[in-house]
PDB file of C-alpha atoms and ligand atoms in Angstrom:
ATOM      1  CA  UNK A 302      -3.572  22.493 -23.126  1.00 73.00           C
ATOM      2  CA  UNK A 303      -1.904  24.351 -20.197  1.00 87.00           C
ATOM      3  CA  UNK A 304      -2.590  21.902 -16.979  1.00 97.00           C
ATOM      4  CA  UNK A 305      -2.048  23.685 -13.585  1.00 98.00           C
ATOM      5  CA  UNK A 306       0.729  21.979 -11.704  1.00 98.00           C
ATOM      6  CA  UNK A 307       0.108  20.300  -8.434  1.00 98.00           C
ATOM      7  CA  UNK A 308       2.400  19.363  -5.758  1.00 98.00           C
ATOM      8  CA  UNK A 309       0.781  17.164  -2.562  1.00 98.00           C
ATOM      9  CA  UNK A 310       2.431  16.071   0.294  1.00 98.00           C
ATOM     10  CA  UNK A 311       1.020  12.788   1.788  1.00 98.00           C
ATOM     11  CA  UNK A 312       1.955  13.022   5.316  1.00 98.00           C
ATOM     12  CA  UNK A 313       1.213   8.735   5.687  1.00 98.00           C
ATOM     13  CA  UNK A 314       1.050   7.904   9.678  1.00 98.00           C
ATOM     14  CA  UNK A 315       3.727  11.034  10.938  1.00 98.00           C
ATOM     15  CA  UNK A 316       3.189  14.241  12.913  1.00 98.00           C
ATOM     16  CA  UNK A 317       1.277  14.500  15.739  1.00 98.00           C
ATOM     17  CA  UNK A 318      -1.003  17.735  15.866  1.00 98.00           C
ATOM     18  CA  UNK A 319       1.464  19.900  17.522  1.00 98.00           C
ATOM     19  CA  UNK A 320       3.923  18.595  14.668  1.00 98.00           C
ATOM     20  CA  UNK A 321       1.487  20.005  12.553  1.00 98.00           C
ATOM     21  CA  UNK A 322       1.598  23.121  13.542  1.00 98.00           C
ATOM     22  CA  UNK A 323       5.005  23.324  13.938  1.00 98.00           C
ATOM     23  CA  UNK A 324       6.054  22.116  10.073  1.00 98.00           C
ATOM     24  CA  UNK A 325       3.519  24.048   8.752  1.00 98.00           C
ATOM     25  CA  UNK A 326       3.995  27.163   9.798  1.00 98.00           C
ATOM     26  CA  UNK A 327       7.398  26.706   8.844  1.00 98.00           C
ATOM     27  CA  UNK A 328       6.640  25.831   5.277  1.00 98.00           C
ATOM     28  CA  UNK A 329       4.072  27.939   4.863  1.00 96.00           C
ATOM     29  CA  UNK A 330       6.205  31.212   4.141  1.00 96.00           C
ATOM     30  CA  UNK A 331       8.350  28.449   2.093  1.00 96.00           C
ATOM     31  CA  UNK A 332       5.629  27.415  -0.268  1.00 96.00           C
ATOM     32  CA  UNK A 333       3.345  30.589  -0.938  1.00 85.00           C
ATOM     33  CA  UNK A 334       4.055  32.828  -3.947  1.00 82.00           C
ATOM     34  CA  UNK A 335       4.087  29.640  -6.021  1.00 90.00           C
ATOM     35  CA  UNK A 336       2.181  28.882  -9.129  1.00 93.00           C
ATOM     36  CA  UNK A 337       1.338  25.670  -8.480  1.00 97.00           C
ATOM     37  CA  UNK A 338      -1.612  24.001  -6.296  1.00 98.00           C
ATOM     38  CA  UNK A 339       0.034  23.307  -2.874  1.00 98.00           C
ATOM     39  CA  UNK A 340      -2.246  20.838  -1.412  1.00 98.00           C
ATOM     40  CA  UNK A 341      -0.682  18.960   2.185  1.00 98.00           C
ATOM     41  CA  UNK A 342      -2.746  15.693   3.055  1.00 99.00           C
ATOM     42  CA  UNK A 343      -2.456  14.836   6.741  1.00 98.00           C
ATOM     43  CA  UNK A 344      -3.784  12.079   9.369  1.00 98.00           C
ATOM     44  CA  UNK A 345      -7.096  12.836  10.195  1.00 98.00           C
ATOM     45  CA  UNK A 346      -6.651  13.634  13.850  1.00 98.00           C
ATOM     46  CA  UNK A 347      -4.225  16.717  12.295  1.00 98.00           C
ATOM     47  CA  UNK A 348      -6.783  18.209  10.142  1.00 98.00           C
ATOM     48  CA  UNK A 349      -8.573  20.633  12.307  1.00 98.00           C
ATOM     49  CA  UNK A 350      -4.891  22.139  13.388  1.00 98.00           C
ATOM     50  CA  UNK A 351      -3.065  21.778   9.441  1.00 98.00           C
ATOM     51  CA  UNK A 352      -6.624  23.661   8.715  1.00 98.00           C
ATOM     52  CA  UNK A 353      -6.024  26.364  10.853  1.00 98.00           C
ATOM     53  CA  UNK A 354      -2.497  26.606  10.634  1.00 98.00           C
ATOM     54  CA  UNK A 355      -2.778  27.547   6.619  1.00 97.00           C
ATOM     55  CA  UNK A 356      -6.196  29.536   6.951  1.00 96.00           C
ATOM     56  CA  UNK A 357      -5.596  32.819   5.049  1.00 95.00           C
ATOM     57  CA  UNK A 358      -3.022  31.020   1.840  1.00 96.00           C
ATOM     58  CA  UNK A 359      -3.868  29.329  -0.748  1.00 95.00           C
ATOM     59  CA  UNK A 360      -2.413  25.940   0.449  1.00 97.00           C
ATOM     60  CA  UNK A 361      -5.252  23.343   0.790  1.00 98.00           C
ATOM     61  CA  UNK A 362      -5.677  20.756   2.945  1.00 98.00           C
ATOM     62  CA  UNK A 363      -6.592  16.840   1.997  1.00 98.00           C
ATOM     63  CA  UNK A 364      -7.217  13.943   3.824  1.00 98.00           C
ATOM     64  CA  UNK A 365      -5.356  10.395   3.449  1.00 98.00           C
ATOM     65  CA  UNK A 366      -8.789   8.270   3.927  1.00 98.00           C
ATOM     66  CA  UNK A 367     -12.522   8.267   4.095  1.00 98.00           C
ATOM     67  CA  UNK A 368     -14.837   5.735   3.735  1.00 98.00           C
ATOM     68  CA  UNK A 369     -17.709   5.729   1.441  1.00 98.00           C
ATOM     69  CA  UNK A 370     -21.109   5.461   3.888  1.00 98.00           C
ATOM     70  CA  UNK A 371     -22.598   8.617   5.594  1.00 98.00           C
ATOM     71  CA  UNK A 372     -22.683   7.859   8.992  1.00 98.00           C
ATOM     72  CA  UNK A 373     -23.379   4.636  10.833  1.00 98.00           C
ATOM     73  CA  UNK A 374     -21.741   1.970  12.770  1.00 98.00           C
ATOM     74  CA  UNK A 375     -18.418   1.822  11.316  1.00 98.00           C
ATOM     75  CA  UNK A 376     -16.355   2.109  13.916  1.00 98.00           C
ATOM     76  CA  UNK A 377     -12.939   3.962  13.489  1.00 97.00           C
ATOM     77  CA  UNK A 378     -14.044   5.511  10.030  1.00 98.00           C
ATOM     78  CA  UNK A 379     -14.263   8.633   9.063  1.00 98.00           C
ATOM     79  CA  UNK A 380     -17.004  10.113   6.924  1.00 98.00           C
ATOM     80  CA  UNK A 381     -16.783  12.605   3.959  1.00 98.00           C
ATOM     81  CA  UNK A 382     -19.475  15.544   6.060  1.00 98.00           C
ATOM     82  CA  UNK A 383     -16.116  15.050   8.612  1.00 98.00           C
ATOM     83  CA  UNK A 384     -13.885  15.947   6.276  1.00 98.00           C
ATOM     84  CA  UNK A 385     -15.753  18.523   4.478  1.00 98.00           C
ATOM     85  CA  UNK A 386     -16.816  20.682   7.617  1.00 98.00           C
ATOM     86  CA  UNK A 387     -13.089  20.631   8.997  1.00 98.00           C
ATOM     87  CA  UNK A 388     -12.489  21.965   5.781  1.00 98.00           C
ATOM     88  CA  UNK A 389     -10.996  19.075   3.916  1.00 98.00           C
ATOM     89  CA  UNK A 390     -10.954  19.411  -0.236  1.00 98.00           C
ATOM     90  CA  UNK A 391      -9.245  16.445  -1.209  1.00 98.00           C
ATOM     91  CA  UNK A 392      -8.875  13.169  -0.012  1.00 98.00           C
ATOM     92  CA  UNK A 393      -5.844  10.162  -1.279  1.00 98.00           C
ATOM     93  CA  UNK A 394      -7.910   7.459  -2.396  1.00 98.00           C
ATOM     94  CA  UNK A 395      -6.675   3.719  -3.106  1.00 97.00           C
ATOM     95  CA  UNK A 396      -2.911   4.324  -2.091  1.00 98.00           C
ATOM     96  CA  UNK A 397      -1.118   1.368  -2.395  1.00 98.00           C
ATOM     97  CA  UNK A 398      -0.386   1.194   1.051  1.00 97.00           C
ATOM     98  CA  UNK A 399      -4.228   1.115   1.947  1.00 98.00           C
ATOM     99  CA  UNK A 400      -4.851  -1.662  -1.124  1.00 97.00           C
ATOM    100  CA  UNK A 401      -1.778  -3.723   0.289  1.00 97.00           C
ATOM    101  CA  UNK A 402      -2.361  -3.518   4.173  1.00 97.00           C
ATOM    102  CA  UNK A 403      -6.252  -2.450   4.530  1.00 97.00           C
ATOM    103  CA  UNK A 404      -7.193  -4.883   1.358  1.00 98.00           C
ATOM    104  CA  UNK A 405      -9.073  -2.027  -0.477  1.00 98.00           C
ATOM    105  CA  UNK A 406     -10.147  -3.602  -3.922  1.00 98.00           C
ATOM    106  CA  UNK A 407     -11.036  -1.289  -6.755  1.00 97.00           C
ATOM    107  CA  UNK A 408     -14.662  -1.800  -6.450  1.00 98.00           C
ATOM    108  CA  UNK A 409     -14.361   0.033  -2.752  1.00 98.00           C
ATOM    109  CA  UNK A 410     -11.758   2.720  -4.475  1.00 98.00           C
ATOM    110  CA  UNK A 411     -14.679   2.909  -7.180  1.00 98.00           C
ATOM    111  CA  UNK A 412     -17.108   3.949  -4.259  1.00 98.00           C
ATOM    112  CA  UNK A 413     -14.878   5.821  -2.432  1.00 98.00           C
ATOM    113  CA  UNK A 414     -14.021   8.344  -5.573  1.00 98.00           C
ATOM    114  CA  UNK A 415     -18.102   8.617  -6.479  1.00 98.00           C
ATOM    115  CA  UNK A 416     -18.873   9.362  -2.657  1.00 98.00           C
ATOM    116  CA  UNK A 417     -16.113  11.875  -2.388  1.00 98.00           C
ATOM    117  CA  UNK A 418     -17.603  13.762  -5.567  1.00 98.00           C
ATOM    118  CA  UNK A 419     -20.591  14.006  -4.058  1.00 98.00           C
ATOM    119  CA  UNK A 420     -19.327  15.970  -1.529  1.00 98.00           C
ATOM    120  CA  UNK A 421     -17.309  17.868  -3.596  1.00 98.00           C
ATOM    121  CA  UNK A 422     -13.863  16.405  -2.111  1.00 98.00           C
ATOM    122  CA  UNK A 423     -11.731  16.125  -5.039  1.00 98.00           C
ATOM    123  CA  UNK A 424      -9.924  12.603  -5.344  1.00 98.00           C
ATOM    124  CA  UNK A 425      -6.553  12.152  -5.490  1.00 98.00           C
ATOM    125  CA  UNK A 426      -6.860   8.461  -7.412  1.00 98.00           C
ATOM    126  CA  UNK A 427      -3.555   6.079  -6.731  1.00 98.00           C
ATOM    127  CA  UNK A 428      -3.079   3.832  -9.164  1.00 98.00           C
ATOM    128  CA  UNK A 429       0.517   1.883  -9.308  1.00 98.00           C
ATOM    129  CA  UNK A 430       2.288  -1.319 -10.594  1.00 98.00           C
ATOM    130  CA  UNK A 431       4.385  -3.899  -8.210  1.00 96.00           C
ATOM    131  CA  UNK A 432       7.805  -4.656  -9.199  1.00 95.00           C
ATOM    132  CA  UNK A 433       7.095  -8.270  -9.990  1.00 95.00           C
ATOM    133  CA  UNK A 434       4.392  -7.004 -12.428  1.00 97.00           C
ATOM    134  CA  UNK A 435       6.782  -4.482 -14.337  1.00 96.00           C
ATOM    135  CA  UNK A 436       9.426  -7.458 -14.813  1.00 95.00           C
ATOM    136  CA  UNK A 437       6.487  -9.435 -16.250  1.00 97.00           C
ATOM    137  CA  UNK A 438       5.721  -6.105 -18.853  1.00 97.00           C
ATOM    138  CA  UNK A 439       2.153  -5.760 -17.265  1.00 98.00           C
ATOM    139  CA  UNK A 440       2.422  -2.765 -16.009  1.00 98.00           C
ATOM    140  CA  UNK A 441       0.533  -0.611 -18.255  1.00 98.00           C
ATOM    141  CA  UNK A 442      -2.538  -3.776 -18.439  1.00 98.00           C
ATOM    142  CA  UNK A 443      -2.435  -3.781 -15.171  1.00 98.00           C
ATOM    143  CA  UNK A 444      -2.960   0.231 -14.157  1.00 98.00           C
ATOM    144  CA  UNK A 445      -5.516   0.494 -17.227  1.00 98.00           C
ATOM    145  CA  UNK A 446      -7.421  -2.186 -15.158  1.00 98.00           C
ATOM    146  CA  UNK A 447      -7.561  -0.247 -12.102  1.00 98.00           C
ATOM    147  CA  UNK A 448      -8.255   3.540 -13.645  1.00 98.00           C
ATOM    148  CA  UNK A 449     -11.054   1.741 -15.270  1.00 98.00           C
ATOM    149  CA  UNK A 450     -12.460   0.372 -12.075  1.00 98.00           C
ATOM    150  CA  UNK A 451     -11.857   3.495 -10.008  1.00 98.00           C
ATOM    151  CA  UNK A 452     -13.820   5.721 -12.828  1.00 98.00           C
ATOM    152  CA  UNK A 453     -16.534   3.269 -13.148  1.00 98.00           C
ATOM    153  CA  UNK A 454     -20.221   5.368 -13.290  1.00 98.00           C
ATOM    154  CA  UNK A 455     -18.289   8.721 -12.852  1.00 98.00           C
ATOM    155  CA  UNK A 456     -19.346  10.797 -15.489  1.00 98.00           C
ATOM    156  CA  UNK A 457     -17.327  13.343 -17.542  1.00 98.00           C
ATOM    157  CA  UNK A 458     -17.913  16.375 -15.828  1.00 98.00           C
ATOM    158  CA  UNK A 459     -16.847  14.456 -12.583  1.00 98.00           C
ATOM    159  CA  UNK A 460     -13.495  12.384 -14.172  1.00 98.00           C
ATOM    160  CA  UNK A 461     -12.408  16.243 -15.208  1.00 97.00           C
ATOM    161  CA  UNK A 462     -11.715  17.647 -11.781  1.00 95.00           C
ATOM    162  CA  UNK A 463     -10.284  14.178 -10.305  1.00 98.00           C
ATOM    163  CA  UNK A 464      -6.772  13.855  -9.888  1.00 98.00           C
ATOM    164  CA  UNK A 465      -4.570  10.751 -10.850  1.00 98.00           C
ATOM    165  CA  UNK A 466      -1.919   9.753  -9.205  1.00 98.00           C
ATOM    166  CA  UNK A 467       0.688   7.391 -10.797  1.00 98.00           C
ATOM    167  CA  UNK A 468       3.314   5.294  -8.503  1.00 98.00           C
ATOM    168  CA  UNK A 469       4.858   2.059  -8.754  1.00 98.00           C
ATOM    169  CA  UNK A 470       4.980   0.909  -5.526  1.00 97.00           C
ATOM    170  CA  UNK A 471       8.675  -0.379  -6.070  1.00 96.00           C
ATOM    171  CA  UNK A 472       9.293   3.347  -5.833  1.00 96.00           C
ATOM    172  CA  UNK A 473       7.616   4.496  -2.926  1.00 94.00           C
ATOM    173  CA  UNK A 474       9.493   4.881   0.218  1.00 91.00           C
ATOM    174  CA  UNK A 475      12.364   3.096  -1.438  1.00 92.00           C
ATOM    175  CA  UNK A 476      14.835   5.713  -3.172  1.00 89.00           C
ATOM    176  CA  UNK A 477      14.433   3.978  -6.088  1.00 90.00           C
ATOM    177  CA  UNK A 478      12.719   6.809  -8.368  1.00 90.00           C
ATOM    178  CA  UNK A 479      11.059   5.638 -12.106  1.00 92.00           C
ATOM    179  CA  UNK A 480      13.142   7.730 -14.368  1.00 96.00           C
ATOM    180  CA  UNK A 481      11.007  10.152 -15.917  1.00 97.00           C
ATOM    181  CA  UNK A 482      10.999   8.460 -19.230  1.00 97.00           C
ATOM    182  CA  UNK A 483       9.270   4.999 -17.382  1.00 97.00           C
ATOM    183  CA  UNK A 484       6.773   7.784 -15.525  1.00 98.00           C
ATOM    184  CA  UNK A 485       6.156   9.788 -19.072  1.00 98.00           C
ATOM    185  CA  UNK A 486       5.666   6.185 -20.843  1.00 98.00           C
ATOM    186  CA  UNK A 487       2.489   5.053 -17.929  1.00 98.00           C
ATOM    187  CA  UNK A 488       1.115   8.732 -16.781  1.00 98.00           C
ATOM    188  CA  UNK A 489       0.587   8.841 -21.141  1.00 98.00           C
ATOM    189  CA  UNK A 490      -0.904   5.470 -20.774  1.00 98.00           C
ATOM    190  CA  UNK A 491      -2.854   6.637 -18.198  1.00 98.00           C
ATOM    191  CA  UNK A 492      -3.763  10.033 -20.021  1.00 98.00           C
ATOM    192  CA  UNK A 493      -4.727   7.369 -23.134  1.00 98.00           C
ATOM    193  CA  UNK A 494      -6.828   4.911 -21.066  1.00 98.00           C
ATOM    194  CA  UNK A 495      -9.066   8.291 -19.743  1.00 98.00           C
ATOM    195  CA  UNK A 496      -9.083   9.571 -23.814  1.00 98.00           C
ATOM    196  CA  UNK A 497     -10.529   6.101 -24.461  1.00 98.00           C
ATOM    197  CA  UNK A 498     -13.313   6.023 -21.764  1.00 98.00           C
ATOM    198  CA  UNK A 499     -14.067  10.006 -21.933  1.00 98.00           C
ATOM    199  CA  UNK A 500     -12.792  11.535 -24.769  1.00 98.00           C
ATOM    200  CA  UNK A 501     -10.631  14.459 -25.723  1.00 98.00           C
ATOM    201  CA  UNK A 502     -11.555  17.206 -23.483  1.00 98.00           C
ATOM    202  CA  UNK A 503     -11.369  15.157 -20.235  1.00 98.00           C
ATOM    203  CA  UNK A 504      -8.087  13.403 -20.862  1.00 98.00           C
ATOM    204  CA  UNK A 505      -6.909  16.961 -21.783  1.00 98.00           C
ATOM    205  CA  UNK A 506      -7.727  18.388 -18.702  1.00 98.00           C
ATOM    206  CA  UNK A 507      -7.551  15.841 -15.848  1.00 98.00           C
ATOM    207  CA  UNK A 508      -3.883  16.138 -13.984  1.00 98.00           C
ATOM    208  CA  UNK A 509      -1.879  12.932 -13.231  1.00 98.00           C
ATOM    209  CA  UNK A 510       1.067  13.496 -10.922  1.00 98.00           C
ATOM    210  CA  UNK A 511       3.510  11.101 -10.184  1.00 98.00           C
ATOM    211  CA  UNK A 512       4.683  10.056  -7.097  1.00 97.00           C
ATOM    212  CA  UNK A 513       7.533   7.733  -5.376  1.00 97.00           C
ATOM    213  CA  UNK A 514      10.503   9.080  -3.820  1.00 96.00           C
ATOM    214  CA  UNK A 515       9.999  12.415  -5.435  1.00 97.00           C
ATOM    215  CA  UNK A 516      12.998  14.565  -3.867  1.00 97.00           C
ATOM    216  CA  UNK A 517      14.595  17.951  -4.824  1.00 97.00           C
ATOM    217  CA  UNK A 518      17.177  16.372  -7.096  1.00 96.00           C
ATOM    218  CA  UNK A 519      14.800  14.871  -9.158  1.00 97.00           C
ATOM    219  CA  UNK A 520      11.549  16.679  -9.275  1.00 97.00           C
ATOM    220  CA  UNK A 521      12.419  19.271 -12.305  1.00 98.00           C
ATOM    221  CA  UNK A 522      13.284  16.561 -14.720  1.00 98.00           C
ATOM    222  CA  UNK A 523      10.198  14.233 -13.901  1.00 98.00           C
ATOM    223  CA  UNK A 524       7.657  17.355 -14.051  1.00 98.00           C
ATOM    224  CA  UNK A 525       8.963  18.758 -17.151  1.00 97.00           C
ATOM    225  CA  UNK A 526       7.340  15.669 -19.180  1.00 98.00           C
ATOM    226  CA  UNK A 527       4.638  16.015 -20.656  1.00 98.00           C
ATOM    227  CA  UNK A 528       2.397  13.629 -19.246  1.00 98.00           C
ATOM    228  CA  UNK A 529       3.425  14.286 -15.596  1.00 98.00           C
ATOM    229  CA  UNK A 530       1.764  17.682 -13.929  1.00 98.00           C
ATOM    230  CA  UNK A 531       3.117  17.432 -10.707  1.00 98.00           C
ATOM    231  CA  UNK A 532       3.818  14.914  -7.734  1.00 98.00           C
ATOM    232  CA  UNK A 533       2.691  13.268  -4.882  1.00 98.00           C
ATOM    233  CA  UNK A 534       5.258  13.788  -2.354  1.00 98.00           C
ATOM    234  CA  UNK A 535       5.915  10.915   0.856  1.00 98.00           C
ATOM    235  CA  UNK A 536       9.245  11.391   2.821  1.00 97.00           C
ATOM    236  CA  UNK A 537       9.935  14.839   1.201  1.00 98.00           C
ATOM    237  CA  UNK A 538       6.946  16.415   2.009  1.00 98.00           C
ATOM    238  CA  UNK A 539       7.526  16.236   6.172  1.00 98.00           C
ATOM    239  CA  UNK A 540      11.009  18.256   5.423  1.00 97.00           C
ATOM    240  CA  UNK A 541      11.844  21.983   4.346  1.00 97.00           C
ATOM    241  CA  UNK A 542      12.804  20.038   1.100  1.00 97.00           C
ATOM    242  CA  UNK A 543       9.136  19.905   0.295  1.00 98.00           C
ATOM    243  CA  UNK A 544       9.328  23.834  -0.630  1.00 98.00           C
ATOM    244  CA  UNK A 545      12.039  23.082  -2.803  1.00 97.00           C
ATOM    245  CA  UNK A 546       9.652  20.848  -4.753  1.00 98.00           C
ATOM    246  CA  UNK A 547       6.836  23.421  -4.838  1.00 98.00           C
ATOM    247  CA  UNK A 548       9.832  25.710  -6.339  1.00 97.00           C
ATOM    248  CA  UNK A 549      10.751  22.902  -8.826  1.00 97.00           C
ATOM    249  CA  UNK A 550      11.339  25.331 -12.161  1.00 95.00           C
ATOM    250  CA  UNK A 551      13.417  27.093  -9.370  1.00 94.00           C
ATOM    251  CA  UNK A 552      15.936  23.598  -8.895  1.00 90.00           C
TER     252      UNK A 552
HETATM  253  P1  PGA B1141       7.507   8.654  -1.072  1.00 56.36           P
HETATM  254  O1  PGA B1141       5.941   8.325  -0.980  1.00 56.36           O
HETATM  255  O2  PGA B1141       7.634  10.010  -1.692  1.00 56.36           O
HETATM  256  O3  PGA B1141       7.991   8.622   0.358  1.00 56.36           O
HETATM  257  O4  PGA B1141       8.136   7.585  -1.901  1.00 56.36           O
HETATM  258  C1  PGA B1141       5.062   8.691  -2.002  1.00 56.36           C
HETATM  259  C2  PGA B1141       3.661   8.216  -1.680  1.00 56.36           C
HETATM  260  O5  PGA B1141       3.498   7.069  -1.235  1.00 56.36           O
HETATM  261  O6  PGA B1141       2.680   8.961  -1.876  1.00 56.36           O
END
């Protein structure tokens, strides 16, 4: 089963909308002609101009949070209609960042991922072990408990088009990249825990990237296994080094 590779840049909390602007229309020349899925997720004041800035490519544009309700008095949040009419197609859901400062529990990634579906945003699922928990060999216990909570009541058709994304959060921001053997070893895990819930076709098809302090030097080696089909890029992604990545087979 050929998977299509995809490489995402999660922008976090950085570039203001003229930033926007700015880095993308200098990547954009750097990152067409590729054939991977070039997908940049940005704050959601940055959308409208990242949207317009890459109308006319084939670079997409996803958001980094949205919360599960339609409308109502929530103040601050952002609704999926938003992100859809600005011409959002995929949204980050359950970063470890958001589970670790925002307290987002898997039952609110659950409803998160079956809201975005509805809409037809296509989730980027984070799933991702501490460093305490690897030490204590729970890692792979640990991430089949939260792929089964985020897929809960998400059918097959649905699980097929999601996206996984693997990374340890001892990896992310830090340097400190899993080799691609320790990546291989949980995105197969992962890959095994979706076989077991929806069967052959679905775990063949669904893509699980891998991100944490994915960086030219070491993107060819982690997407060449066979588990990994592509990254989800932090610090990289707000550099000219992100093209690089998109350009992996290239490195
Ligand atoms: P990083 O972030 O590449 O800066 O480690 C990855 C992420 O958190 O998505």
């Amino acid at each position: 089963m050929v998977r299509k590779k995809m490489i995402a840049g999660n922008w976090k909390m950085n570039m203001s909308p003229k930033e926007t602007v700015k880095l993308l229309g200098e990547l954009k020349p750097m990152v067409s002609g590729s054939d991977v899925d070039v997908v940049f997720c940005v704050p959601a004041i940055d959308i409208v101009s990242a949207v317009e800035t890459v109308a006319g490519t084939d670079i997409q544009i996803g958001a980094e949070n949205m919360f599960y309700e339609e409308k109502g008095a929530y103040t601050g949040e952002i609704s999926p209609n938003m992100l859809v009419e600005a011409g959002v197609s995929y949204i980050i859901i359950g970063h470890s960042e958001r589970r670790q400062y925002f307290k987002e529990t898997d039952e609110m990634i659950n409803k998160k991922v079956r809201k975005a579906i509805e809409h037809d945003l296509t989730p980027i699922i984070c799933c991702g072990e501490t460093l305490e928990q690897r030490e204590q060999g729970i890692t792979l216990e640990f991430i089949k408990k939260q792929i089964i909570g985020a897929f809960m009541h998400v059918s097959p058709e649905q699980a097929m088009h999601c996206i996984i994304a693997y990374e340890p959060i001892w990896a992310i921001g830090t340097g400190r990249v899993a080799s691609s053997a320790q990546a291989q070893e949980v995105c197969q895990g992962i890959r095994a825990t979706i076989r077991n819930i929806y069967g052959n076709q679905v775990a063949d098809q669904i893509r699980i990237l891998y991100g944490g302090s994915v960086n030219a030097g070491n993107a060819k080696e982690l997407f060449s296994e066979e588990d990994i089909d592509g990254g989800l890029v932090g610090g990289a992604s707000l550099k000219p080094e992100f093209a690089q990545i998109v350009h992996y087979k290239d490195l």
